[in-house]
Amino acid sequence: MKERIPTYEVITFGCQMNDHDSEVMAGMLESLGYEPAASTDEADVILVNTCCVRETAENKIYGLLGRLAHLKGRRKGNLIIGIAGCMTQQPEVARKIKNRFPQVDLILGTHNLHRLPELLLQARECRERVMEVWDQAGEIVENLPIRRASKVKAWVNITYGCNNFCTYCIVPYVRGRERSRRPEDILNEIRRLVQEGYREVTLLGQNVNSYGKDLPGPISFARLLTEVDQIPGLWRIRFTTSHPRDFTPELIDTIARCPHVCEHIHLPVQAGSNRILKLMNRGYDRNYYLNLVERIRRAIPGVAITTDIMVGFPGETEEDFTQTMDLVERVRFDGAFTFVYNPRPGTPAARFPEQVPDEIKSERIQKLIERQNEITLAHNQALVGRVEQVLVEGESKTNPEMMSGRTRTNRLVIFPGSRDLAGQLVNVTVTGARLTHLEGKLAATV
Ligand code: SAH
Ligand code: SF4
Ligand code: F3S
């Protein structure tokens, strides 16, 4: 009788780092002979890649673990549940998961992701619970297998971890100190991707612009971008996230000069009040930020600037919030992710006095979202009638009748077209604008 091929599912929470780590987990599972499961219910291994940046993420994950525990009960134990990612890097959380969810077979962290195959085999063969979380990162492990979600665009890590210690943020505690990958490893990975047919890369790091500070030799993010830009066959280069403090004039020039680097900068501002920015330990003030935006816009015509903004940081007064709204008005961001401050155990701000009451937080976030949505929509509407270059990614996720892709400024565009267009650059005339995307029709192929 033919042996059944074992199947897996990776469920991901959190940011792009986690999306990409999940691609690595999937790659490692496939190298062990696993195949993607048709549904969660059928999978032999389910891995949950977790995020702990806000409590909402953690609560969702506890809910999911409860459901998976139930599923395992129904399957009479014939299922391996693993939990990885940022949440398990907090020792008290890892302990809690271990105690509350005996159905979880495998617990690993962010620093020992590469150990997944060995640990999984151990859990599978020995039928015992395996828990291994390193409290520090080791050497960067290269050449892990990756199963990428897209055939057109790829994530490429350039740095791991973060040294900034913004006072609200848990990331440096769960991802460790900043480490840069060697430029030759990054360039080789991208060259291979191009050979495999990928056309776009997004360089990933918590703070990409501080790339290379820990490496010997004269290397900086600007220099790395220049080299990536010269790789033949690569059409588009993106990067995220940029920290305003480390955005050098050299970097602005480089982005302006490199033809393949897209005109989109995600530049989290977090707050518009100098007092709050200082308490957050962001290392810049509002004037610096406003001036940086102006310099970027002057040097890079048509650039889209998006941001992250938080309301309700401890001590945020009505006046501080007004300063944030005023900054939003002045910059007119092309888009923004908005967050309500959430105290994270172990971070300095969680211990700050004057935590803002929930009602005030929700009033402020509503005001902010409402205004930013108007601005985002106005930016999109201004594009109606224009022709945009779109890299086609495939069928639209929300409407499989349509194709979807992104403009250089990272706007999602949905348009009628043939499936063979996937992976191609096309010109699309924008016919309609929504908050989340543009609608269009094909003009001529580029
Ligand atoms: N490295 C990136 C993003 C890190 S997390 C950066 O520096 O911008 C993504 C976003 O989550 C942050 O930009 C911040 O706006 C938000 N965030 C982080 N910690 C938070 C907390 N404790 N409460 C609410 N939002 C938070
Ligand atoms: Fe967190 Fe600040 Fe680092 Fe971003 S730069 S990951 S917000 S500590
Ligand atoms: Fe979350 Fe970890 Fe990213 S905490 S936001 S998944 S780095």
Short mmCIF file of C-alpha atoms and ligand atoms in Angstrom, two decimals:
data_model
loop_
_atom_site.label_atom_id
_atom_site.label_comp_id
_atom_site.label_asym_id
_atom_site.label_seq_id
_atom_site.Cartn_x
_atom_site.Cartn_y
_atom_site.Cartn_z
CA MET A 1 0.00 0.00 0.00
CA LYS A 2 1.25 3.48 -0.81
CA GLU A 3 2.24 5.42 2.29
CA ARG A 4 0.27 8.62 2.86
CA ILE A 5 2.35 11.79 2.54
CA PRO A 6 2.29 13.73 5.83
CA THR A 7 0.89 17.26 5.63
CA TYR A 8 1.42 20.56 7.44
CA GLU A 9 -0.07 23.96 7.98
CA VAL A 10 1.70 27.06 9.27
CA ILE A 11 -0.55 29.73 10.81
CA THR A 12 1.10 33.13 10.98
CA PHE A 13 0.51 36.21 13.12
CA GLY A 14 2.44 39.47 13.17
CA CYS A 15 4.68 41.36 10.81
CA GLN A 16 6.54 40.65 7.59
CA MET A 17 9.44 39.10 9.54
CA ASN A 18 7.02 36.47 10.74
CA ASP A 19 5.49 36.03 7.28
CA HIS A 20 8.96 35.30 5.99
CA ASP A 21 9.94 33.09 8.95
CA SER A 22 6.83 31.06 8.19
CA GLU A 23 8.09 30.59 4.63
CA VAL A 24 11.30 29.20 6.13
CA MET A 25 9.34 26.89 8.46
CA ALA A 26 7.30 25.64 5.50
CA GLY A 27 10.53 25.10 3.53
CA MET A 28 12.05 23.07 6.35
CA LEU A 29 8.90 20.97 6.71
CA GLU A 30 8.88 20.27 2.98
CA SER A 31 12.51 19.21 3.14
CA LEU A 32 11.37 16.63 5.72
CA GLY A 33 8.83 15.32 3.19
CA TYR A 34 5.72 17.16 4.39
CA GLU A 35 3.27 18.73 1.94
CA PRO A 36 0.86 21.60 2.51
CA ALA A 37 -2.43 20.36 3.99
CA ALA A 38 -5.69 20.93 2.14
CA SER A 39 -7.23 22.23 5.37
CA THR A 40 -6.26 22.80 9.01
CA ASP A 41 -8.49 19.89 10.03
CA GLU A 42 -6.46 17.45 7.96
CA ALA A 43 -2.93 18.59 8.77
CA ASP A 44 -0.56 16.20 10.55
CA VAL A 45 1.53 19.09 11.84
CA ILE A 46 0.20 22.55 12.67
CA LEU A 47 2.71 25.24 13.52
CA VAL A 48 1.61 28.58 14.96
CA ASN A 49 4.05 31.41 14.34
CA THR A 50 3.21 33.95 17.01
CA CYS A 51 3.37 37.71 17.60
CA CYS A 52 3.31 39.54 20.93
CA VAL A 53 3.55 43.18 19.86
CA ARG A 54 0.10 43.86 21.32
CA GLU A 55 -2.11 41.93 23.71
CA THR A 56 -4.81 41.52 21.04
CA ALA A 57 -2.43 39.32 19.03
CA GLU A 58 -1.61 37.22 22.09
CA ASN A 59 -5.28 36.76 22.99
CA LYS A 60 -6.14 35.62 19.48
CA ILE A 61 -3.34 33.07 19.71
CA TYR A 62 -4.54 31.69 23.05
CA GLY A 63 -8.00 31.34 21.47
CA LEU A 64 -6.52 29.50 18.52
CA LEU A 65 -4.50 27.18 20.77
CA GLY A 66 -7.73 26.32 22.59
CA ARG A 67 -9.38 25.38 19.28
CA LEU A 68 -6.37 23.36 18.18
CA ALA A 69 -6.33 21.52 21.51
CA HIS A 70 -9.94 20.60 20.81
CA LEU A 71 -9.09 19.46 17.28
CA LYS A 72 -6.33 17.29 18.68
CA GLY A 73 -8.83 15.71 21.07
CA ARG A 74 -11.13 14.86 18.15
CA ARG A 75 -8.19 13.47 16.19
CA LYS A 76 -7.33 11.20 19.14
CA GLY A 77 -3.89 12.74 19.54
CA ASN A 78 -2.96 12.11 15.92
CA LEU A 79 -1.69 15.63 15.34
CA ILE A 80 1.46 17.53 16.25
CA ILE A 81 0.98 21.10 17.40
CA GLY A 82 4.00 23.38 17.47
CA ILE A 83 4.28 26.97 18.60
CA ALA A 84 7.08 29.28 17.52
CA GLY A 85 7.80 32.98 17.11
CA CYS A 86 7.96 36.04 19.30
CA MET A 87 5.49 35.04 21.99
CA THR A 88 7.48 32.04 23.17
CA GLN A 89 10.60 34.19 23.60
CA GLN A 90 9.03 35.57 26.78
CA PRO A 91 9.90 32.93 29.41
CA GLU A 92 6.71 33.44 31.46
CA VAL A 93 4.58 33.10 28.32
CA ALA A 94 6.38 29.94 27.20
CA ARG A 95 5.77 28.48 30.68
CA LYS A 96 2.12 29.48 30.58
CA ILE A 97 1.63 27.80 27.20
CA LYS A 98 3.40 24.70 28.46
CA ASN A 99 1.16 24.48 31.53
CA ARG A 100 -2.15 25.56 30.06
CA PHE A 101 -1.95 23.66 26.78
CA PRO A 102 -0.62 20.14 27.34
CA GLN A 103 -1.73 19.43 23.75
CA VAL A 104 1.15 21.56 22.43
CA ASP A 105 3.94 19.16 21.49
CA LEU A 106 6.65 21.55 20.46
CA ILE A 107 7.68 25.00 21.66
CA LEU A 108 10.51 26.88 19.95
CA GLY A 109 11.56 30.52 19.74
CA THR A 110 12.77 33.02 17.17
CA HIS A 111 16.49 32.38 17.68
CA ASN A 112 16.38 28.64 17.06
CA LEU A 113 13.96 28.53 14.13
CA HIS A 114 16.55 26.55 12.14
CA ARG A 115 16.31 23.76 14.71
CA LEU A 116 12.71 23.03 13.70
CA PRO A 117 13.41 19.82 11.72
CA GLU A 118 15.42 18.21 14.52
CA LEU A 119 12.99 19.25 17.25
CA LEU A 120 9.98 18.12 15.25
CA LEU A 121 11.53 14.71 14.65
CA GLN A 122 12.26 14.48 18.34
CA ALA A 123 8.63 15.31 19.20
CA ARG A 124 7.37 12.87 16.56
CA GLU A 125 9.64 9.94 17.24
CA CYS A 126 9.91 10.15 21.01
CA ARG A 127 6.25 11.14 21.50
CA GLU A 128 7.36 13.58 24.15
CA ARG A 129 6.89 17.31 24.54
CA VAL A 130 9.84 19.31 23.30
CA MET A 131 10.59 22.82 24.46
CA GLU A 132 13.67 24.68 23.28
CA VAL A 133 13.87 28.47 23.37
CA TRP A 134 17.25 30.20 23.17
CA ASP A 135 17.55 33.41 25.13
CA GLN A 136 20.07 34.82 22.65
CA ALA A 137 20.65 34.67 18.93
CA GLY A 138 23.53 32.57 17.64
CA GLU A 139 25.31 33.05 14.31
CA ILE A 140 23.01 33.86 11.41
CA VAL A 141 22.13 30.57 9.73
CA GLU A 142 22.24 30.79 5.93
CA ASN A 143 20.79 28.61 3.18
CA LEU A 144 17.74 27.31 4.98
CA PRO A 145 15.11 25.95 2.61
CA ILE A 146 12.27 28.40 1.91
CA ARG A 147 8.84 27.80 0.49
CA ARG A 148 7.78 31.22 -0.75
CA ALA A 149 4.14 32.23 -0.88
CA SER A 150 4.53 34.18 -4.15
CA LYS A 151 6.23 33.34 -7.45
CA VAL A 152 6.71 36.99 -8.34
CA LYS A 153 7.90 38.80 -5.23
CA ALA A 154 10.11 37.61 -2.40
CA TRP A 155 11.04 38.73 1.09
CA VAL A 156 14.77 38.92 1.82
CA ASN A 157 16.05 39.48 5.36
CA ILE A 158 18.86 41.97 5.65
CA THR A 159 18.88 42.50 9.41
CA TYR A 160 17.51 40.57 12.34
CA GLY A 161 16.59 42.06 15.73
CA CYS A 162 16.53 45.66 16.86
CA ASN A 163 18.68 47.91 19.05
CA ASN A 164 16.32 50.82 19.37
CA PHE A 165 14.39 49.96 22.50
CA CYS A 166 11.48 52.27 21.89
CA THR A 167 9.98 52.31 25.38
CA TYR A 168 6.64 50.75 24.32
CA CYS A 169 8.06 47.96 22.18
CA ILE A 170 8.73 44.32 22.97
CA VAL A 171 10.46 43.48 19.69
CA PRO A 172 14.07 43.99 20.89
CA TYR A 173 13.39 41.60 23.79
CA VAL A 174 11.98 38.84 21.63
CA ARG A 175 14.10 39.31 18.50
CA GLY A 176 17.41 40.16 20.14
CA ARG A 177 20.09 42.66 19.19
CA GLU A 178 20.47 43.87 15.63
CA ARG A 179 22.51 41.58 13.37
CA SER A 180 23.16 42.29 9.69
CA ARG A 181 23.48 39.57 7.08
CA ARG A 182 26.65 39.71 5.03
CA PRO A 183 26.14 41.64 1.79
CA GLU A 184 27.37 38.73 -0.34
CA ASP A 185 24.80 36.39 1.23
CA ILE A 186 22.02 38.89 0.50
CA LEU A 187 23.19 39.54 -3.07
CA ASN A 188 23.59 35.82 -3.81
CA GLU A 189 20.11 35.08 -2.50
CA ILE A 190 18.63 37.80 -4.71
CA ARG A 191 20.58 36.62 -7.78
CA ARG A 192 19.22 33.12 -7.23
CA LEU A 193 15.70 34.50 -6.85
CA VAL A 194 16.00 36.33 -10.17
CA GLN A 195 17.19 33.11 -11.83
CA GLU A 196 14.09 31.41 -10.45
CA GLY A 197 11.92 34.10 -12.05
CA TYR A 198 11.26 36.48 -9.15
CA ARG A 199 10.95 40.10 -10.23
CA GLU A 200 10.58 41.98 -6.97
CA VAL A 201 12.30 41.77 -3.60
CA THR A 202 11.44 43.42 -0.31
CA LEU A 203 14.46 43.85 1.95
CA LEU A 204 13.37 43.20 5.51
CA GLY A 205 14.54 44.45 8.89
CA GLN A 206 13.08 46.19 11.93
CA ASN A 207 15.22 49.15 10.99
CA VAL A 208 16.70 48.61 7.54
CA ASN A 209 18.55 51.89 7.41
CA SER A 210 20.92 50.89 10.17
CA TYR A 211 22.00 47.90 8.05
CA GLY A 212 25.72 47.16 8.19
CA LYS A 213 26.63 49.09 11.33
CA ASP A 214 27.74 45.82 12.94
CA LEU A 215 29.71 44.61 9.91
CA PRO A 216 33.35 45.26 9.11
CA GLY A 217 34.11 47.38 6.07
CA PRO A 218 32.39 50.31 4.42
CA ILE A 219 28.87 49.01 3.97
CA SER A 220 25.64 50.88 4.60
CA PHE A 221 22.02 50.41 3.60
CA ALA A 222 22.50 52.95 0.80
CA ARG A 223 25.46 50.98 -0.58
CA LEU A 224 23.56 47.71 -0.32
CA LEU A 225 20.63 49.21 -2.24
CA THR A 226 22.99 50.43 -4.95
CA GLU A 227 24.36 46.92 -5.37
CA VAL A 228 20.95 45.24 -5.35
CA ASP A 229 19.78 47.77 -7.93
CA GLN A 230 22.45 46.52 -10.35
CA ILE A 231 21.35 42.89 -10.33
CA PRO A 232 20.21 42.18 -13.90
CA GLY A 233 16.64 40.95 -14.29
CA LEU A 234 15.36 42.40 -11.02
CA TRP A 235 12.60 44.90 -11.72
CA ARG A 236 11.57 46.21 -8.35
CA ILE A 237 13.16 46.71 -4.95
CA ARG A 238 11.27 47.57 -1.79
CA PHE A 239 12.35 47.73 1.83
CA THR A 240 10.77 47.94 5.24
CA THR A 241 10.91 49.30 7.93
CA SER A 242 12.76 52.60 7.81
CA HIS A 243 13.50 54.45 11.03
CA PRO A 244 13.29 58.23 10.54
CA ARG A 245 16.38 58.83 12.69
CA ASP A 246 18.68 56.80 10.44
CA PHE A 247 17.35 58.11 7.12
CA THR A 248 20.52 59.74 5.80
CA PRO A 249 20.75 62.25 2.93
CA GLU A 250 22.91 59.63 1.16
CA LEU A 251 20.00 57.18 1.38
CA ILE A 252 17.53 59.68 -0.07
CA ASP A 253 19.91 60.29 -2.99
CA THR A 254 20.36 56.57 -3.51
CA ILE A 255 16.63 55.88 -3.65
CA ALA A 256 16.19 58.78 -6.07
CA ARG A 257 19.05 57.52 -8.25
CA CYS A 258 18.36 53.76 -8.37
CA PRO A 259 15.82 53.00 -11.10
CA HIS A 260 14.55 49.75 -9.58
CA VAL A 261 14.01 51.06 -6.07
CA CYS A 262 10.28 51.78 -5.78
CA GLU A 263 8.88 55.15 -4.74
CA HIS A 264 7.41 54.02 -1.46
CA ILE A 265 8.78 54.63 2.00
CA HIS A 266 7.20 53.25 5.14
CA LEU A 267 8.36 55.73 7.75
CA PRO A 268 6.74 55.14 11.14
CA VAL A 269 6.29 58.42 13.00
CA GLN A 270 4.41 57.01 16.04
CA ALA A 271 3.41 60.42 17.46
CA GLY A 272 3.33 64.11 16.63
CA SER A 273 4.18 65.53 20.04
CA ASN A 274 7.80 66.17 20.96
CA ARG A 275 7.16 65.29 24.57
CA ILE A 276 5.70 61.89 23.64
CA LEU A 277 8.37 61.18 21.02
CA LYS A 278 10.95 61.75 23.72
CA LEU A 279 9.19 59.47 26.20
CA MET A 280 9.03 56.86 23.45
CA ASN A 281 12.79 57.14 22.92
CA ARG A 282 12.35 57.60 19.17
CA GLY A 283 15.40 59.82 18.73
CA TYR A 284 13.79 62.58 16.61
CA ASP A 285 11.29 65.37 17.04
CA ARG A 286 8.37 66.52 14.90
CA ASN A 287 10.33 69.19 13.09
CA TYR A 288 13.01 66.72 12.14
CA TYR A 289 10.33 64.34 10.83
CA LEU A 290 8.44 67.03 8.89
CA ASN A 291 11.69 68.23 7.39
CA LEU A 292 12.70 64.69 6.44
CA VAL A 293 9.36 64.13 4.68
CA GLU A 294 9.87 67.35 2.76
CA ARG A 295 13.39 66.39 1.71
CA ILE A 296 12.22 62.94 0.61
CA ARG A 297 9.34 64.38 -1.41
CA ARG A 298 11.57 66.95 -3.06
CA ALA A 299 14.17 64.35 -4.09
CA ILE A 300 11.81 61.53 -5.15
CA PRO A 301 8.91 62.76 -7.28
CA GLY A 302 5.65 60.84 -6.81
CA VAL A 303 6.92 59.05 -3.69
CA ALA A 304 4.30 57.51 -1.38
CA ILE A 305 4.97 57.87 2.33
CA THR A 306 3.12 55.59 4.75
CA THR A 307 3.47 55.36 8.50
CA ASP A 308 2.59 53.76 11.84
CA ILE A 309 0.90 55.96 14.43
CA MET A 310 0.04 55.15 18.01
CA VAL A 311 -2.44 56.87 20.32
CA GLY A 312 -2.79 56.63 24.08
CA PHE A 313 0.87 56.35 25.01
CA PRO A 314 1.21 56.90 28.81
CA GLY A 315 0.86 60.58 29.67
CA GLU A 316 -0.57 61.54 26.24
CA THR A 317 -2.68 64.66 26.84
CA GLU A 318 -5.33 66.16 24.59
CA GLU A 319 -2.68 68.66 23.47
CA ASP A 320 -0.24 65.85 22.58
CA PHE A 321 -2.94 64.11 20.58
CA THR A 322 -3.75 67.38 18.79
CA GLN A 323 -0.10 67.53 17.79
CA THR A 324 -0.41 64.04 16.27
CA MET A 325 -3.53 65.06 14.34
CA ASP A 326 -1.75 68.21 13.21
CA LEU A 327 1.21 66.20 11.93
CA VAL A 328 -1.16 63.87 10.06
CA GLU A 329 -2.72 66.96 8.47
CA ARG A 330 0.64 68.42 7.49
CA VAL A 331 2.16 65.27 6.05
CA ARG A 332 -0.97 63.85 4.42
CA PHE A 333 0.32 60.27 4.53
CA ASP A 334 -0.57 58.02 1.62
CA GLY A 335 -1.59 55.43 4.19
CA ALA A 336 -1.16 54.64 7.87
CA PHE A 337 -1.37 51.73 10.27
CA THR A 338 -2.92 53.06 13.44
CA PHE A 339 -2.57 51.48 16.87
CA VAL A 340 -3.83 51.94 20.38
CA TYR A 341 -0.96 51.82 22.85
CA ASN A 342 -0.94 48.56 24.76
CA PRO A 343 1.37 48.02 27.75
CA ARG A 344 3.74 45.13 27.15
CA PRO A 345 5.14 43.46 30.28
CA GLY A 346 8.85 44.08 30.63
CA THR A 347 8.95 47.27 28.58
CA PRO A 348 9.66 50.61 30.34
CA ALA A 349 6.43 52.32 29.22
CA ALA A 350 4.32 49.61 30.85
CA ARG A 351 5.58 50.96 34.18
CA PHE A 352 5.05 54.63 33.34
CA PRO A 353 2.43 56.35 35.49
CA GLU A 354 -0.53 58.08 33.84
CA GLN A 355 -1.71 55.22 31.66
CA VAL A 356 -4.46 56.64 29.43
CA PRO A 357 -7.99 55.29 30.12
CA ASP A 358 -9.47 53.01 27.46
CA GLU A 359 -12.39 55.33 26.60
CA ILE A 360 -10.01 58.15 25.77
CA LYS A 361 -7.79 55.82 23.74
CA SER A 362 -10.74 54.64 21.67
CA GLU A 363 -12.04 58.18 21.13
CA ARG A 364 -8.62 59.23 19.85
CA ILE A 365 -8.09 56.25 17.61
CA GLN A 366 -11.51 56.73 16.02
CA LYS A 367 -10.77 60.36 15.28
CA LEU A 368 -7.39 59.47 13.85
CA ILE A 369 -8.66 56.62 11.68
CA GLU A 370 -11.53 58.69 10.36
CA ARG A 371 -9.27 61.55 9.28
CA GLN A 372 -6.52 59.35 7.88
CA ASN A 373 -9.08 57.34 5.87
CA GLU A 374 -10.28 60.56 4.22
CA ILE A 375 -6.71 61.45 3.35
CA THR A 376 -5.86 57.96 2.04
CA LEU A 377 -8.98 57.96 -0.12
CA ALA A 378 -8.24 61.44 -1.46
CA HIS A 379 -4.74 60.28 -2.49
CA ASN A 380 -6.24 57.29 -4.28
CA GLN A 381 -8.93 59.39 -5.96
CA ALA A 382 -6.30 61.76 -7.29
CA LEU A 383 -4.95 58.85 -9.35
CA VAL A 384 -8.18 58.22 -11.26
CA GLY A 385 -7.55 58.71 -14.98
CA ARG A 386 -3.81 58.19 -14.61
CA VAL A 387 -1.80 55.31 -16.07
CA GLU A 388 0.17 53.33 -13.48
CA GLN A 389 2.79 50.65 -13.95
CA VAL A 390 1.60 47.48 -12.19
CA LEU A 391 3.52 44.30 -11.45
CA VAL A 392 0.84 41.62 -11.74
CA GLU A 393 0.89 39.15 -8.86
CA GLY A 394 -2.04 36.89 -9.78
CA GLU A 395 -5.76 36.56 -9.25
CA SER A 396 -7.31 38.97 -6.79
CA LYS A 397 -7.84 37.35 -3.38
CA THR A 398 -11.20 39.05 -2.93
CA ASN A 399 -12.45 38.62 -6.50
CA PRO A 400 -10.93 35.69 -8.42
CA GLU A 401 -12.46 37.03 -11.66
CA MET A 402 -9.99 39.90 -11.51
CA MET A 403 -6.21 40.15 -11.56
CA SER A 404 -4.29 42.11 -8.97
CA GLY A 405 -0.93 43.71 -8.59
CA ARG A 406 0.76 46.76 -7.14
CA THR A 407 1.90 50.13 -8.38
CA ARG A 408 5.45 51.21 -7.68
CA THR A 409 4.01 53.21 -4.79
CA ASN A 410 2.65 49.93 -3.36
CA ARG A 411 -1.03 50.57 -4.08
CA LEU A 412 -3.08 47.47 -4.72
CA VAL A 413 -4.76 47.56 -8.15
CA ILE A 414 -7.53 45.24 -9.29
CA PHE A 415 -8.37 44.94 -12.99
CA PRO A 416 -9.87 42.49 -15.49
CA GLY A 417 -7.18 40.57 -17.35
CA SER A 418 -5.86 37.17 -18.32
CA ARG A 419 -4.15 34.90 -15.81
CA ASP A 420 -1.04 34.71 -18.00
CA LEU A 421 -0.28 38.28 -16.99
CA ALA A 422 0.97 37.08 -13.59
CA GLY A 423 4.61 38.09 -13.23
CA GLN A 424 4.43 40.77 -15.92
CA LEU A 425 4.60 44.53 -15.81
CA VAL A 426 1.52 46.13 -17.34
CA ASN A 427 0.16 49.63 -17.68
CA VAL A 428 -3.19 50.10 -16.02
CA THR A 429 -5.46 53.10 -16.38
CA VAL A 430 -6.99 53.84 -13.00
CA THR A 431 -10.78 53.95 -13.30
CA GLY A 432 -11.84 53.93 -9.66
CA ALA A 433 -10.50 54.53 -6.17
CA ARG A 434 -11.39 52.84 -2.89
CA LEU A 435 -9.84 53.14 0.52
CA THR A 436 -7.95 49.86 0.22
CA HIS A 437 -7.27 49.63 -3.51
CA LEU A 438 -7.57 51.08 -6.98
CA GLU A 439 -9.67 49.69 -9.81
CA GLY A 440 -8.39 49.84 -13.33
CA LYS A 441 -8.34 48.59 -16.88
CA LEU A 442 -5.40 47.46 -18.95
CA ALA A 443 -3.70 50.09 -21.06
CA ALA A 444 -0.74 48.87 -23.16
CA THR A 445 1.85 46.38 -21.88
CA VAL A 446 5.03 48.12 -20.76
N1 SAH B 1 10.34 48.14 13.53
C1 SAH B 1 9.21 48.78 13.10
C2 SAH B 1 7.88 48.16 13.50
C3 SAH B 1 7.72 47.43 14.77
S1 SAH B 1 6.17 46.90 15.32
C4 SAH B 1 9.32 50.21 13.52
O1 SAH B 1 10.15 50.60 14.25
O2 SAH B 1 8.53 50.99 13.07
C5 SAH B 1 4.99 47.69 14.30
C6 SAH B 1 4.24 48.78 14.95
O3 SAH B 1 3.52 48.33 16.07
C7 SAH B 1 5.10 49.90 15.50
O4 SAH B 1 5.51 50.79 14.52
C8 SAH B 1 4.19 50.54 16.51
O5 SAH B 1 3.42 51.57 15.92
C9 SAH B 1 3.26 49.41 16.92
N2 SAH B 1 3.52 48.99 18.30
C10 SAH B 1 4.67 48.49 18.81
N3 SAH B 1 4.52 48.26 20.13
C11 SAH B 1 3.27 48.62 20.47
C12 SAH B 1 2.53 48.64 21.69
N4 SAH B 1 3.08 48.26 22.84
N5 SAH B 1 1.25 49.08 21.65
C13 SAH B 1 0.69 49.48 20.49
N6 SAH B 1 1.34 49.50 19.32
C14 SAH B 1 2.62 49.08 19.30
FE1 SF4 B 2 10.21 48.31 18.17
FE2 SF4 B 2 11.30 50.68 17.98
FE3 SF4 B 2 12.69 48.54 17.25
FE4 SF4 B 2 10.64 49.32 15.79
S1 SF4 B 2 12.53 50.48 16.12
S2 SF4 B 2 11.09 47.25 16.43
S3 SF4 B 2 9.22 50.13 17.27
S4 SF4 B 2 12.03 49.05 19.30
FE1 F3S B 3 5.07 40.70 16.23
FE2 F3S B 3 7.44 39.68 16.46
FE3 F3S B 3 6.82 41.05 14.32
S1 F3S B 3 6.31 40.63 18.08
S2 F3S B 3 5.33 42.50 15.04
S3 F3S B 3 5.92 39.16 14.92
S4 F3S B 3 8.81 40.96 15.28
#
